[in-house]
Amino acid sequence: MFGQKFSTAGNVTYRLGPMPSLTALIPNQPEFIIEVMPAKAPPASTQHHVTVRLDGGRHVADPAQLQIAEGDVVTWAAPDATTPPFTVDGTGPSGPFSSAAMRHEAIYTHVFTAPGDYHWVDAHGSSLAGDIHVNPVAGDTEQDRQAWLDSLRQGTLIHIQGTDFSPASVQLTVGMTVFWAVERTNGIAIADSRLAPNIPRLPEGTPMPT
Amino acid sequence: MTDILAAVDETDATDLIHEAEMVLGTQSASGSSSFGPFTAGYNASATFSGGSVTLSAPNVVHLTNCTLAYSLKFSFGIDLNKVIPPLCFPQVCIPIPFDGQICTPAFCITWPSITVPVSYSDTLTFSADFGVTVASSSSDWLVNFVVIGIPSLNLSATATGLLAAIGAAVTAIVSAVPLIGPFLALAIGAIMALITIAALTGWLGALLTPFVSGLTLTRPVPKQIQVSTTPAVTVSINSLTADVQVTDKNELVVSADI
């Protein structure tokens, strides 16, 4: 799931696609609209959810048009696991936003479906990186299964602000969700290091750039 | 008038059969058939070796303890949604530093359909009666031992071994399904419960019986034989007969006109 907070009133338009560079090449890619209304009272953020699905080979948003208030968050996710990965790229009164380059008050979540050790990196090559240890599920009785499903309600947060992030390493059980809350960066994309093998890695102990 | 008359006893007849088994080599078959609720595409191969011959007039060769070595490669598909319950993830909510609380939507996953490949090799022994006939090819006389009836194969032991091999293959494939962990034992148990020894025995019988029913073991005899004399002499066999006859004991008698 990708989420973006919209803190400035005005019209936001965005497109969905496989990745920003490819989305621009797909003809007649539909444009979706978010109308951000001025907040009337002290902002109490509301979450609005957009379902992403594939229609005629193109990613489409449901609903295609949203009206939200300043300070609200919009989230996008594809409930059908067969939907190809997608990015959200748009622009609004606060400037551009993209799930492939999260800059300001953005959220990215991932459900870890297989046990193992994962190393997440910024696909754009910054020094932001961390480790996630996913443990297998113990037990296979009905009680074990229910206890596991109950445990999945707990998420794990990784907070990123500038070049600082915390925690650097997290432990969880398979099926659990990690939330990356990107408060302010130059634009990052969270990726599994195995899927981004060409990203140069800094030697251990290298100080973070300021 | 018969020019050459050769009689072989059971020991020599056993050697003849073993040579014919080697000439036969590897037999193979492929196709698709069902065991239990599954349909499997298969490739099967078989070789014959060994066995002891006893001769019975008129014209029956008993072969006992012949070894059928077979190798099976097959695969079958399973829709996991039919054997384990759906998996639905709850909504996950978490406080975000720059916002209130963010929640993911609840969602359910569809289990995949899997294909289980199985390789299995085993041997079994059987006994069969053969009749003896002679046929002609362009260069040889062919002494054929043709199986009589449909030999019975005892498949219960080999079916048990195959069931264990299927269990191991199912475990390997199902274990690799994402998120299957808490459902692994449930899935394997449910799948294996659908495969009974009786169904496997019937399936194996249908696959292996064609290798032995209609089995023909052939020992070729050249129509022309070079005799080591000076000068060299070529002997042509113009006709050949073979059958089991009673002499002082039961013997396989081969008669040749040259």
Tab-separated table of C-alpha atoms in Angstrom:
chain	number	residue	atom	x	y	z
A	1	MET	CA	0.000	0.000	0.000
A	2	PHE	CA	1.125	3.557	-0.735
A	3	GLY	CA	-0.242	6.563	1.091
A	4	GLN	CA	0.176	10.304	0.700
A	5	LYS	CA	-0.900	13.126	2.974
A	6	PHE	CA	-2.277	16.212	1.199
A	7	SER	CA	-1.826	19.302	3.344
A	8	THR	CA	-2.609	22.042	0.823
A	9	ALA	CA	-5.998	22.761	-0.713
A	10	GLY	CA	-6.318	22.545	-4.486
A	11	ASN	CA	-6.697	19.981	-7.249
A	12	VAL	CA	-4.388	16.977	-7.414
A	13	THR	CA	-4.151	14.843	-10.550
A	14	TYR	CA	-2.359	11.515	-10.763
A	15	ARG	CA	-1.796	8.485	-12.959
A	16	LEU	CA	-1.274	4.833	-12.148
A	17	GLY	CA	1.152	2.629	-14.039
A	18	PRO	CA	3.903	0.044	-13.868
A	19	MET	CA	6.588	2.685	-13.169
A	20	PRO	CA	6.858	6.441	-13.778
A	21	SER	CA	9.009	6.224	-16.906
A	22	LEU	CA	6.723	3.598	-18.472
A	23	THR	CA	3.476	5.167	-17.345
A	24	ALA	CA	4.266	8.235	-19.416
A	25	LEU	CA	4.674	6.052	-22.519
A	26	ILE	CA	1.322	4.262	-22.230
A	27	PRO	CA	-1.191	6.032	-24.511
A	28	ASN	CA	-4.535	7.147	-23.114
A	29	GLN	CA	-3.462	6.383	-19.565
A	30	PRO	CA	-6.371	7.682	-17.492
A	31	GLU	CA	-5.844	10.588	-15.123
A	32	PHE	CA	-7.473	10.569	-11.724
A	33	ILE	CA	-8.415	13.540	-9.574
A	34	ILE	CA	-8.290	14.382	-5.887
A	35	GLU	CA	-9.999	17.602	-4.899
A	36	VAL	CA	-8.437	18.862	-1.674
A	37	MET	CA	-10.870	21.219	0.101
A	38	PRO	CA	-9.782	23.823	2.667
A	39	ALA	CA	-10.168	22.526	6.184
A	40	LYS	CA	-13.020	24.222	8.052
A	41	ALA	CA	-11.948	23.222	11.534
A	42	PRO	CA	-8.673	22.200	13.144
A	43	PRO	CA	-7.644	19.345	10.877
A	44	ALA	CA	-8.552	15.868	12.067
A	45	SER	CA	-6.979	13.711	9.440
A	46	THR	CA	-9.179	11.216	7.663
A	47	GLN	CA	-7.914	8.300	5.599
A	48	HIS	CA	-9.440	7.743	2.145
A	49	HIS	CA	-8.739	4.490	0.374
A	50	VAL	CA	-8.451	3.954	-3.376
A	51	THR	CA	-8.634	0.448	-4.782
A	52	VAL	CA	-6.323	-0.197	-7.721
A	53	ARG	CA	-7.217	-2.835	-10.275
A	54	LEU	CA	-6.344	-3.744	-13.816
A	55	ASP	CA	-8.894	-2.878	-16.516
A	56	GLY	CA	-8.096	-3.505	-20.173
A	57	GLY	CA	-4.400	-3.797	-19.373
A	58	ARG	CA	-4.305	-0.466	-17.530
A	59	HIS	CA	-4.237	0.238	-13.837
A	60	VAL	CA	-7.349	2.155	-12.807
A	61	ALA	CA	-8.394	3.799	-9.545
A	62	ASP	CA	-11.679	3.192	-7.790
A	63	PRO	CA	-13.015	5.748	-7.024
A	64	ALA	CA	-11.568	7.717	-9.921
A	65	GLN	CA	-12.328	11.029	-8.250
A	66	LEU	CA	-12.070	11.925	-4.582
A	67	GLN	CA	-12.955	14.941	-2.515
A	68	ILE	CA	-10.927	15.213	0.675
A	69	ALA	CA	-10.027	17.870	3.237
A	70	GLU	CA	-6.645	19.468	3.841
A	71	GLY	CA	-4.559	17.180	6.008
A	72	ASP	CA	-6.308	13.991	4.877
A	73	VAL	CA	-4.386	10.922	3.714
A	74	VAL	CA	-5.166	8.937	0.562
A	75	THR	CA	-3.988	5.346	0.361
A	76	TRP	CA	-3.790	3.105	-2.720
A	77	ALA	CA	-3.668	-0.706	-2.750
A	78	ALA	CA	-4.554	-3.572	-5.083
A	79	PRO	CA	-6.538	-6.243	-3.225
A	80	ASP	CA	-6.074	-8.750	-6.032
A	81	ALA	CA	-2.636	-10.323	-5.725
A	82	THR	CA	-2.537	-10.880	-9.490
A	83	THR	CA	-2.549	-7.131	-10.150
A	84	PRO	CA	0.911	-6.161	-11.402
A	85	PRO	CA	2.924	-3.788	-9.215
A	86	PHE	CA	1.993	-0.161	-9.751
A	87	THR	CA	3.199	3.326	-8.955
A	88	VAL	CA	1.198	6.449	-8.215
A	89	ASP	CA	2.552	9.628	-9.851
A	90	GLY	CA	0.841	12.960	-9.606
A	91	THR	CA	1.065	16.640	-8.955
A	92	GLY	CA	-0.856	19.099	-6.856
A	93	PRO	CA	-0.584	22.473	-5.141
A	94	SER	CA	2.285	21.183	-2.982
A	95	GLY	CA	4.199	19.980	-6.034
A	96	PRO	CA	4.749	16.507	-7.465
A	97	PHE	CA	4.379	13.301	-5.500
A	98	SER	CA	5.224	9.725	-6.413
A	99	SER	CA	5.248	6.341	-4.781
A	100	ALA	CA	8.534	5.762	-6.640
A	101	ALA	CA	10.132	8.845	-5.075
A	102	MET	CA	8.524	9.478	-1.704
A	103	ARG	CA	9.434	12.953	-0.474
A	104	HIS	CA	6.974	14.330	1.983
A	105	GLU	CA	4.462	12.752	4.349
A	106	ALA	CA	4.189	9.500	2.414
A	107	ILE	CA	3.604	5.954	3.599
A	108	TYR	CA	4.627	2.658	2.053
A	109	THR	CA	3.634	-0.728	3.481
A	110	HIS	CA	4.675	-4.263	2.658
A	111	VAL	CA	3.415	-7.646	3.912
A	112	PHE	CA	6.265	-10.141	4.286
A	113	THR	CA	4.976	-13.460	2.997
A	114	ALA	CA	8.075	-15.613	3.381
A	115	PRO	CA	10.478	-16.057	6.275
A	116	GLY	CA	14.052	-14.929	5.857
A	117	ASP	CA	16.440	-12.016	6.246
A	118	TYR	CA	15.687	-8.985	4.095
A	119	HIS	CA	17.799	-5.900	3.508
A	120	TRP	CA	15.794	-2.917	2.352
A	121	VAL	CA	17.452	-0.080	0.480
A	122	ASP	CA	16.555	3.160	-1.238
A	123	ALA	CA	16.331	2.227	-4.916
A	124	HIS	CA	17.650	5.705	-5.744
A	125	GLY	CA	20.934	4.869	-4.052
A	126	SER	CA	20.885	6.988	-0.902
A	127	SER	CA	22.405	5.600	2.278
A	128	LEU	CA	18.985	4.755	3.707
A	129	ALA	CA	18.892	1.002	4.323
A	130	GLY	CA	17.859	-1.403	7.025
A	131	ASP	CA	17.309	-5.022	7.926
A	132	ILE	CA	14.143	-6.996	8.456
A	133	HIS	CA	14.223	-10.467	9.972
A	134	VAL	CA	11.070	-12.418	9.191
A	135	ASN	CA	10.551	-15.456	11.386
A	136	PRO	CA	8.467	-18.464	10.358
A	137	VAL	CA	5.201	-19.223	12.076
A	138	ALA	CA	5.471	-21.757	14.863
A	139	GLY	CA	2.869	-24.485	15.135
A	140	ASP	CA	0.155	-25.629	12.805
A	141	THR	CA	-2.863	-26.308	15.006
A	142	GLU	CA	-6.107	-24.369	14.675
A	143	GLN	CA	-5.168	-22.474	17.857
A	144	ASP	CA	-1.756	-21.624	16.430
A	145	ARG	CA	-3.342	-20.367	13.236
A	146	GLN	CA	-5.787	-18.141	15.113
A	147	ALA	CA	-3.039	-16.764	17.343
A	148	TRP	CA	-0.964	-16.002	14.269
A	149	LEU	CA	-3.842	-14.247	12.494
A	150	ASP	CA	-4.497	-12.174	15.621
A	151	SER	CA	-0.832	-11.195	15.757
A	152	LEU	CA	-1.037	-9.855	12.208
A	153	ARG	CA	-3.087	-6.881	13.447
A	154	GLN	CA	0.135	-5.387	14.783
A	155	GLY	CA	2.224	-3.438	12.307
A	156	THR	CA	5.849	-2.350	12.560
A	157	LEU	CA	6.795	1.264	11.886
A	158	ILE	CA	10.025	2.523	10.325
A	159	HIS	CA	10.165	6.301	10.508
A	160	ILE	CA	12.304	8.145	7.950
A	161	GLN	CA	13.125	11.818	8.321
A	162	GLY	CA	15.860	13.286	6.153
A	163	THR	CA	18.767	10.898	6.376
A	164	ASP	CA	17.701	9.585	9.749
A	165	PHE	CA	15.555	6.539	10.179
A	166	SER	CA	14.559	4.256	12.997
A	167	PRO	CA	14.680	1.403	13.765
A	168	ALA	CA	17.562	0.093	11.650
A	169	SER	CA	16.588	-3.507	12.235
A	170	VAL	CA	13.222	-5.082	12.955
A	171	GLN	CA	12.021	-8.574	13.821
A	172	LEU	CA	8.613	-9.823	12.826
A	173	THR	CA	6.678	-12.940	11.945
A	174	VAL	CA	5.748	-13.957	8.437
A	175	GLY	CA	2.528	-12.279	7.289
A	176	MET	CA	3.166	-9.109	9.299
A	177	THR	CA	3.150	-5.628	7.786
A	178	VAL	CA	5.931	-3.045	7.867
A	179	PHE	CA	5.004	0.639	7.496
A	180	TRP	CA	7.636	3.050	6.215
A	181	ALA	CA	6.542	6.549	7.196
A	182	VAL	CA	8.502	8.998	5.028
A	183	GLU	CA	8.253	12.399	6.659
A	184	ARG	CA	10.793	14.311	4.578
A	185	THR	CA	13.456	13.110	2.127
A	186	ASN	CA	14.865	13.966	-1.277
A	187	GLY	CA	12.751	11.199	-2.770
A	188	ILE	CA	13.172	7.552	-1.906
A	189	ALA	CA	11.775	4.218	-3.085
A	190	ILE	CA	11.889	1.261	-0.741
A	191	ALA	CA	13.257	-1.866	-2.445
A	192	ASP	CA	14.572	-5.303	-1.536
A	193	SER	CA	18.357	-5.135	-2.040
A	194	ARG	CA	18.187	-8.396	-4.022
A	195	LEU	CA	15.933	-6.662	-6.542
A	196	ALA	CA	18.261	-3.683	-6.758
A	197	PRO	CA	21.667	-5.408	-6.918
A	198	ASN	CA	23.437	-2.624	-8.789
A	199	ILE	CA	22.905	-0.038	-6.133
A	200	PRO	CA	26.349	0.822	-4.715
A	201	ARG	CA	26.536	-0.057	-1.048
A	202	LEU	CA	28.421	2.057	1.458
A	203	PRO	CA	30.970	0.253	3.626
A	204	GLU	CA	29.807	-0.478	7.128
A	205	GLY	CA	30.523	2.455	9.439
A	206	THR	CA	30.434	5.094	6.711
A	207	PRO	CA	28.904	8.252	8.220
A	208	MET	CA	25.515	9.281	6.867
A	209	PRO	CA	25.651	12.347	4.598
A	210	THR	CA	24.237	15.475	6.116
B	1	MET	CA	14.599	-83.849	-43.423
B	2	THR	CA	15.996	-81.900	-40.459
B	3	ASP	CA	19.663	-81.117	-40.923
B	4	ILE	CA	20.388	-79.665	-37.499
B	5	LEU	CA	18.606	-80.608	-34.290
B	6	ALA	CA	19.535	-78.738	-31.114
B	7	ALA	CA	18.025	-79.432	-27.752
B	8	VAL	CA	18.557	-77.121	-24.803
B	9	ASP	CA	17.751	-77.899	-21.212
B	10	GLU	CA	16.226	-75.520	-18.680
B	11	THR	CA	19.589	-74.031	-17.732
B	12	ASP	CA	20.421	-73.159	-21.334
B	13	ALA	CA	16.830	-72.021	-21.958
B	14	THR	CA	17.225	-69.657	-19.005
B	15	ASP	CA	20.331	-68.210	-20.669
B	16	LEU	CA	18.383	-67.850	-23.916
B	17	ILE	CA	15.634	-65.924	-22.123
B	18	HIS	CA	18.201	-63.664	-20.423
B	19	GLU	CA	19.734	-62.869	-23.815
B	20	ALA	CA	16.263	-62.135	-25.164
B	21	GLU	CA	15.604	-59.800	-22.214
B	22	MET	CA	18.745	-57.856	-23.101
B	23	VAL	CA	17.738	-57.702	-26.757
B	24	LEU	CA	14.360	-56.295	-25.712
B	25	GLY	CA	16.043	-53.418	-23.865
B	26	THR	CA	14.031	-50.601	-22.329
B	27	GLN	CA	10.329	-50.314	-23.055
B	28	SER	CA	8.591	-46.994	-22.576
B	29	ALA	CA	5.106	-45.561	-22.547
B	30	SER	CA	3.517	-42.210	-21.839
B	31	GLY	CA	0.042	-40.865	-21.421
B	32	SER	CA	-2.383	-39.510	-18.922
B	33	SER	CA	-4.541	-41.351	-16.416
B	34	SER	CA	-6.321	-40.787	-13.127
B	35	PHE	CA	-5.661	-41.899	-9.591
B	36	GLY	CA	-8.202	-40.827	-7.039
B	37	PRO	CA	-9.314	-37.263	-7.826
B	38	PHE	CA	-6.089	-36.461	-9.674
B	39	THR	CA	-5.146	-36.777	-13.300
B	40	ALA	CA	-1.472	-37.371	-13.937
B	41	GLY	CA	0.521	-37.091	-17.117
B	42	TYR	CA	3.214	-39.773	-16.986
B	43	ASN	CA	6.271	-41.220	-18.672
B	44	ALA	CA	7.076	-44.812	-17.754
B	45	SER	CA	9.951	-47.064	-18.756
B	46	ALA	CA	10.631	-50.694	-17.923
B	47	THR	CA	13.313	-53.324	-18.370
B	48	PHE	CA	13.177	-57.072	-17.772
B	49	SER	CA	15.964	-59.172	-16.335
B	50	GLY	CA	16.594	-62.477	-14.662
B	51	GLY	CA	14.156	-65.250	-13.962
B	52	SER	CA	14.418	-69.037	-14.080
B	53	VAL	CA	12.972	-71.227	-16.799
B	54	THR	CA	11.175	-74.507	-16.417
B	55	LEU	CA	9.975	-76.239	-19.533
B	56	SER	CA	6.641	-77.998	-19.961
B	57	ALA	CA	5.564	-79.937	-22.995
B	58	PRO	CA	3.701	-79.175	-25.049
B	59	ASN	CA	5.389	-75.908	-25.849
B	60	VAL	CA	5.213	-73.934	-22.589
B	61	VAL	CA	8.132	-72.027	-21.077
B	62	HIS	CA	7.541	-71.062	-17.422
B	63	LEU	CA	9.548	-68.051	-16.325
B	64	THR	CA	9.599	-67.434	-12.582
B	65	ASN	CA	11.009	-64.504	-10.581
B	66	CYS	CA	11.588	-62.311	-13.585
B	67	THR	CA	12.508	-58.790	-12.449
B	68	LEU	CA	10.580	-55.849	-13.873
B	69	ALA	CA	12.537	-52.656	-13.151
B	70	TYR	CA	10.442	-49.598	-13.851
B	71	SER	CA	10.843	-45.862	-13.653
B	72	LEU	CA	7.962	-43.413	-13.480
B	73	LYS	CA	7.911	-39.671	-13.971
B	74	PHE	CA	4.569	-38.028	-13.540
B	75	SER	CA	2.998	-34.856	-12.288
B	76	PHE	CA	-0.419	-33.891	-11.042
B	77	GLY	CA	-2.078	-30.626	-10.151
B	78	ILE	CA	-3.892	-29.501	-7.012
B	79	ASP	CA	-5.921	-26.366	-6.385
B	80	LEU	CA	-4.972	-25.609	-2.787
B	81	ASN	CA	-8.191	-23.644	-2.340
B	82	LYS	CA	-10.016	-26.977	-2.427
B	83	VAL	CA	-8.043	-28.478	0.455
B	84	ILE	CA	-7.354	-25.625	2.900
B	85	PRO	CA	-9.449	-22.700	4.091
B	86	PRO	CA	-8.977	-19.194	2.675
B	87	LEU	CA	-6.474	-16.907	4.362
B	88	CYS	CA	-7.768	-13.448	5.205
B	89	PHE	CA	-5.506	-10.765	6.598
B	90	PRO	CA	-6.963	-8.365	9.142
B	91	GLN	CA	-6.796	-4.602	8.866
B	92	VAL	CA	-3.544	-3.329	10.352
B	93	CYS	CA	-3.572	0.117	11.980
B	94	ILE	CA	-0.584	2.023	13.281
B	95	PRO	CA	0.010	5.586	14.481
B	96	ILE	CA	2.101	7.633	12.045
B	97	PRO	CA	4.350	10.450	13.315
B	98	PHE	CA	3.020	13.075	10.908
B	99	ASP	CA	-0.573	11.897	10.992
B	100	GLY	CA	-3.045	10.145	13.190
B	101	GLN	CA	-3.541	6.508	12.492
B	102	ILE	CA	-3.107	4.796	9.146
B	103	CYS	CA	-4.770	1.477	8.372
B	104	THR	CA	-4.214	-1.064	5.630
B	105	PRO	CA	-7.313	-2.654	4.127
B	106	ALA	CA	-8.214	-6.195	5.157
B	107	PHE	CA	-7.752	-8.640	2.309
B	108	CYS	CA	-7.933	-12.328	1.497
B	109	ILE	CA	-5.509	-14.272	-0.628
B	110	THR	CA	-6.278	-16.976	-3.128
B	111	TRP	CA	-4.109	-20.026	-2.653
B	112	PRO	CA	-2.284	-21.064	-5.815
B	113	SER	CA	-2.788	-24.203	-7.819
B	114	ILE	CA	0.345	-26.287	-7.600
B	115	THR	CA	1.863	-28.984	-9.784
B	116	VAL	CA	3.578	-31.856	-8.012
B	117	PRO	CA	6.280	-33.655	-10.030
B	118	VAL	CA	7.145	-37.164	-8.865
B	119	SER	CA	9.982	-39.435	-9.955
B	120	TYR	CA	9.879	-42.991	-8.721
B	121	SER	CA	11.802	-46.136	-9.577
B	122	ASP	CA	11.282	-49.595	-8.187
B	123	THR	CA	11.448	-53.261	-9.090
B	124	LEU	CA	9.001	-56.092	-8.754
B	125	THR	CA	9.137	-59.754	-9.668
B	126	PHE	CA	6.567	-61.741	-11.545
B	127	SER	CA	6.097	-65.108	-13.166
B	128	ALA	CA	4.634	-65.843	-16.543
B	129	ASP	CA	4.110	-68.606	-19.076
B	130	PHE	CA	5.391	-68.158	-22.604
B	131	GLY	CA	4.649	-69.998	-25.822
B	132	VAL	CA	7.426	-70.476	-28.402
B	133	THR	CA	7.013	-69.437	-32.014
B	134	VAL	CA	9.411	-68.764	-34.864
B	135	ALA	CA	9.169	-65.864	-37.262
B	136	SER	CA	11.356	-64.628	-40.074
B	137	SER	CA	12.952	-61.255	-40.644
B	138	SER	CA	15.143	-60.314	-43.587
B	139	SER	CA	18.365	-61.553	-41.997
B	140	ASP	CA	17.318	-63.631	-38.982
B	141	TRP	CA	15.068	-66.327	-37.771
B	142	LEU	CA	13.334	-64.979	-34.683
B	143	VAL	CA	12.651	-67.391	-31.854
B	144	ASN	CA	9.845	-65.619	-30.003
B	145	PHE	CA	8.793	-66.339	-26.446
B	146	VAL	CA	5.282	-64.866	-26.329
B	147	VAL	CA	3.624	-64.386	-22.959
B	148	ILE	CA	0.416	-66.343	-22.500
B	149	GLY	CA	-2.441	-64.513	-20.767
B	150	ILE	CA	-1.970	-61.517	-18.491
B	151	PRO	CA	0.566	-62.122	-15.722
B	152	SER	CA	-0.456	-60.962	-12.284
B	153	LEU	CA	1.677	-58.216	-10.706
B	154	ASN	CA	1.860	-57.884	-6.941
B	155	LEU	CA	1.807	-54.114	-6.553
B	156	SER	CA	0.966	-53.568	-2.896
B	157	ALA	CA	4.577	-53.082	-1.757
B	158	THR	CA	5.518	-50.839	-4.633
B	159	ALA	CA	2.320	-48.782	-4.180
B	160	THR	CA	3.324	-48.132	-0.572
B	161	GLY	CA	6.734	-46.924	-1.719
B	162	LEU	CA	5.143	-44.733	-4.357
B	163	LEU	CA	2.771	-43.236	-1.783
B	164	ALA	CA	5.784	-42.250	0.337
B	165	ALA	CA	7.459	-40.691	-2.724
B	166	ILE	CA	4.299	-38.718	-3.497
B	167	GLY	CA	4.153	-37.560	0.129
B	168	ALA	CA	7.726	-36.276	-0.065
B	169	ALA	CA	7.047	-34.502	-3.371
B	170	VAL	CA	3.846	-32.904	-2.061
B	171	THR	CA	5.666	-31.706	1.066
B	172	ALA	CA	8.471	-30.141	-0.982
B	173	ILE	CA	6.115	-28.272	-3.293
B	174	VAL	CA	3.551	-27.166	-0.710
B	175	SER	CA	6.282	-25.966	1.666
B	176	ALA	CA	7.351	-23.401	-0.923
B	177	VAL	CA	3.923	-21.749	-1.115
B	178	PRO	CA	4.088	-18.283	0.483
B	179	LEU	CA	2.269	-18.012	3.828
B	180	ILE	CA	1.546	-21.736	3.892
B	181	GLY	CA	3.467	-22.216	7.174
B	182	PRO	CA	0.553	-22.562	9.612
B	183	PHE	CA	-1.438	-24.485	7.005
B	184	LEU	CA	1.364	-26.812	5.883
B	185	ALA	CA	0.424	-29.907	7.877
B	186	LEU	CA	-3.246	-29.298	7.144
B	187	ALA	CA	-2.612	-29.046	3.401
B	188	ILE	CA	-0.343	-32.090	3.199
B	189	GLY	CA	-2.731	-34.144	5.291
B	190	ALA	CA	-5.703	-33.151	3.154
B	191	ILE	CA	-3.917	-33.912	-0.102
B	192	MET	CA	-2.540	-37.247	1.037
B	193	ALA	CA	-5.954	-38.248	2.378
B	194	LEU	CA	-7.198	-38.070	-1.198
B	195	ILE	CA	-4.600	-40.610	-2.378
B	196	THR	CA	-5.301	-44.150	-1.226
B	197	ILE	CA	-3.149	-47.230	-1.597
B	198	ALA	CA	-6.020	-48.882	-3.455
B	199	ALA	CA	-6.173	-46.048	-5.975
B	200	LEU	CA	-2.400	-46.103	-6.442
B	201	THR	CA	-2.349	-49.868	-6.832
B	202	GLY	CA	-4.984	-49.668	-9.532
B	203	TRP	CA	-3.147	-46.822	-11.243
B	204	LEU	CA	0.188	-48.677	-11.178
B	205	GLY	CA	-1.496	-51.797	-12.477
B	206	ALA	CA	-2.932	-49.882	-15.406
B	207	LEU	CA	0.513	-48.410	-16.165
B	208	LEU	CA	2.672	-51.513	-15.701
B	209	THR	CA	0.457	-54.350	-16.880
B	210	PRO	CA	0.770	-53.331	-20.569
B	211	PHE	CA	4.527	-53.905	-20.281
B	212	VAL	CA	3.982	-57.583	-19.416
B	213	SER	CA	0.741	-58.389	-21.227
B	214	GLY	CA	1.705	-59.243	-24.771
B	215	LEU	CA	5.364	-59.336	-23.751
B	216	THR	CA	7.474	-60.985	-26.436
B	217	LEU	CA	11.095	-61.890	-25.774
B	218	THR	CA	12.989	-62.585	-28.971
B	219	ARG	CA	16.228	-64.473	-29.549
B	220	PRO	CA	17.399	-63.890	-33.140
B	221	VAL	CA	19.196	-66.640	-35.040
B	222	PRO	CA	21.084	-65.497	-38.170
B	223	LYS	CA	19.838	-67.057	-41.394
B	224	GLN	CA	23.404	-67.335	-42.638
B	225	ILE	CA	26.243	-68.568	-40.443
B	226	GLN	CA	29.932	-68.421	-41.324
B	227	VAL	CA	31.643	-71.703	-40.483
B	228	SER	CA	35.352	-71.473	-39.632
B	229	THR	CA	36.758	-73.860	-42.179
B	230	THR	CA	39.320	-73.547	-44.944
B	231	PRO	CA	38.004	-72.468	-47.327
B	232	ALA	CA	35.274	-70.585	-45.389
B	233	VAL	CA	31.804	-72.046	-45.747
B	234	THR	CA	28.541	-70.152	-45.371
B	235	VAL	CA	25.632	-72.170	-44.064
B	236	SER	CA	22.135	-70.907	-44.867
B	237	ILE	CA	19.307	-71.910	-42.574
B	238	ASN	CA	16.297	-72.304	-44.835
B	239	SER	CA	13.751	-73.020	-42.122
B	240	LEU	CA	13.655	-73.150	-38.350
B	241	THR	CA	11.220	-74.545	-35.824
B	242	ALA	CA	11.299	-74.452	-32.034
B	243	ASP	CA	9.085	-75.989	-29.379
B	244	VAL	CA	9.193	-77.690	-26.013
B	245	GLN	CA	9.243	-81.433	-26.401
B	246	VAL	CA	9.485	-84.399	-24.100
B	247	THR	CA	12.633	-86.382	-24.743
B	248	ASP	CA	14.291	-88.018	-21.734
B	249	LYS	CA	13.366	-84.736	-20.039
B	250	ASN	CA	11.567	-81.588	-21.126
B	251	GLU	CA	13.753	-79.712	-23.595
B	252	LEU	CA	13.490	-76.769	-25.917
B	253	VAL	CA	14.140	-78.322	-29.300
B	254	VAL	CA	15.279	-76.218	-32.249
B	255	SER	CA	15.258	-77.848	-35.684
B	256	ALA	CA	16.917	-76.279	-38.705
B	257	ASP	CA	16.991	-77.137	-42.415
B	258	ILE	CA	20.141	-75.930	-44.128
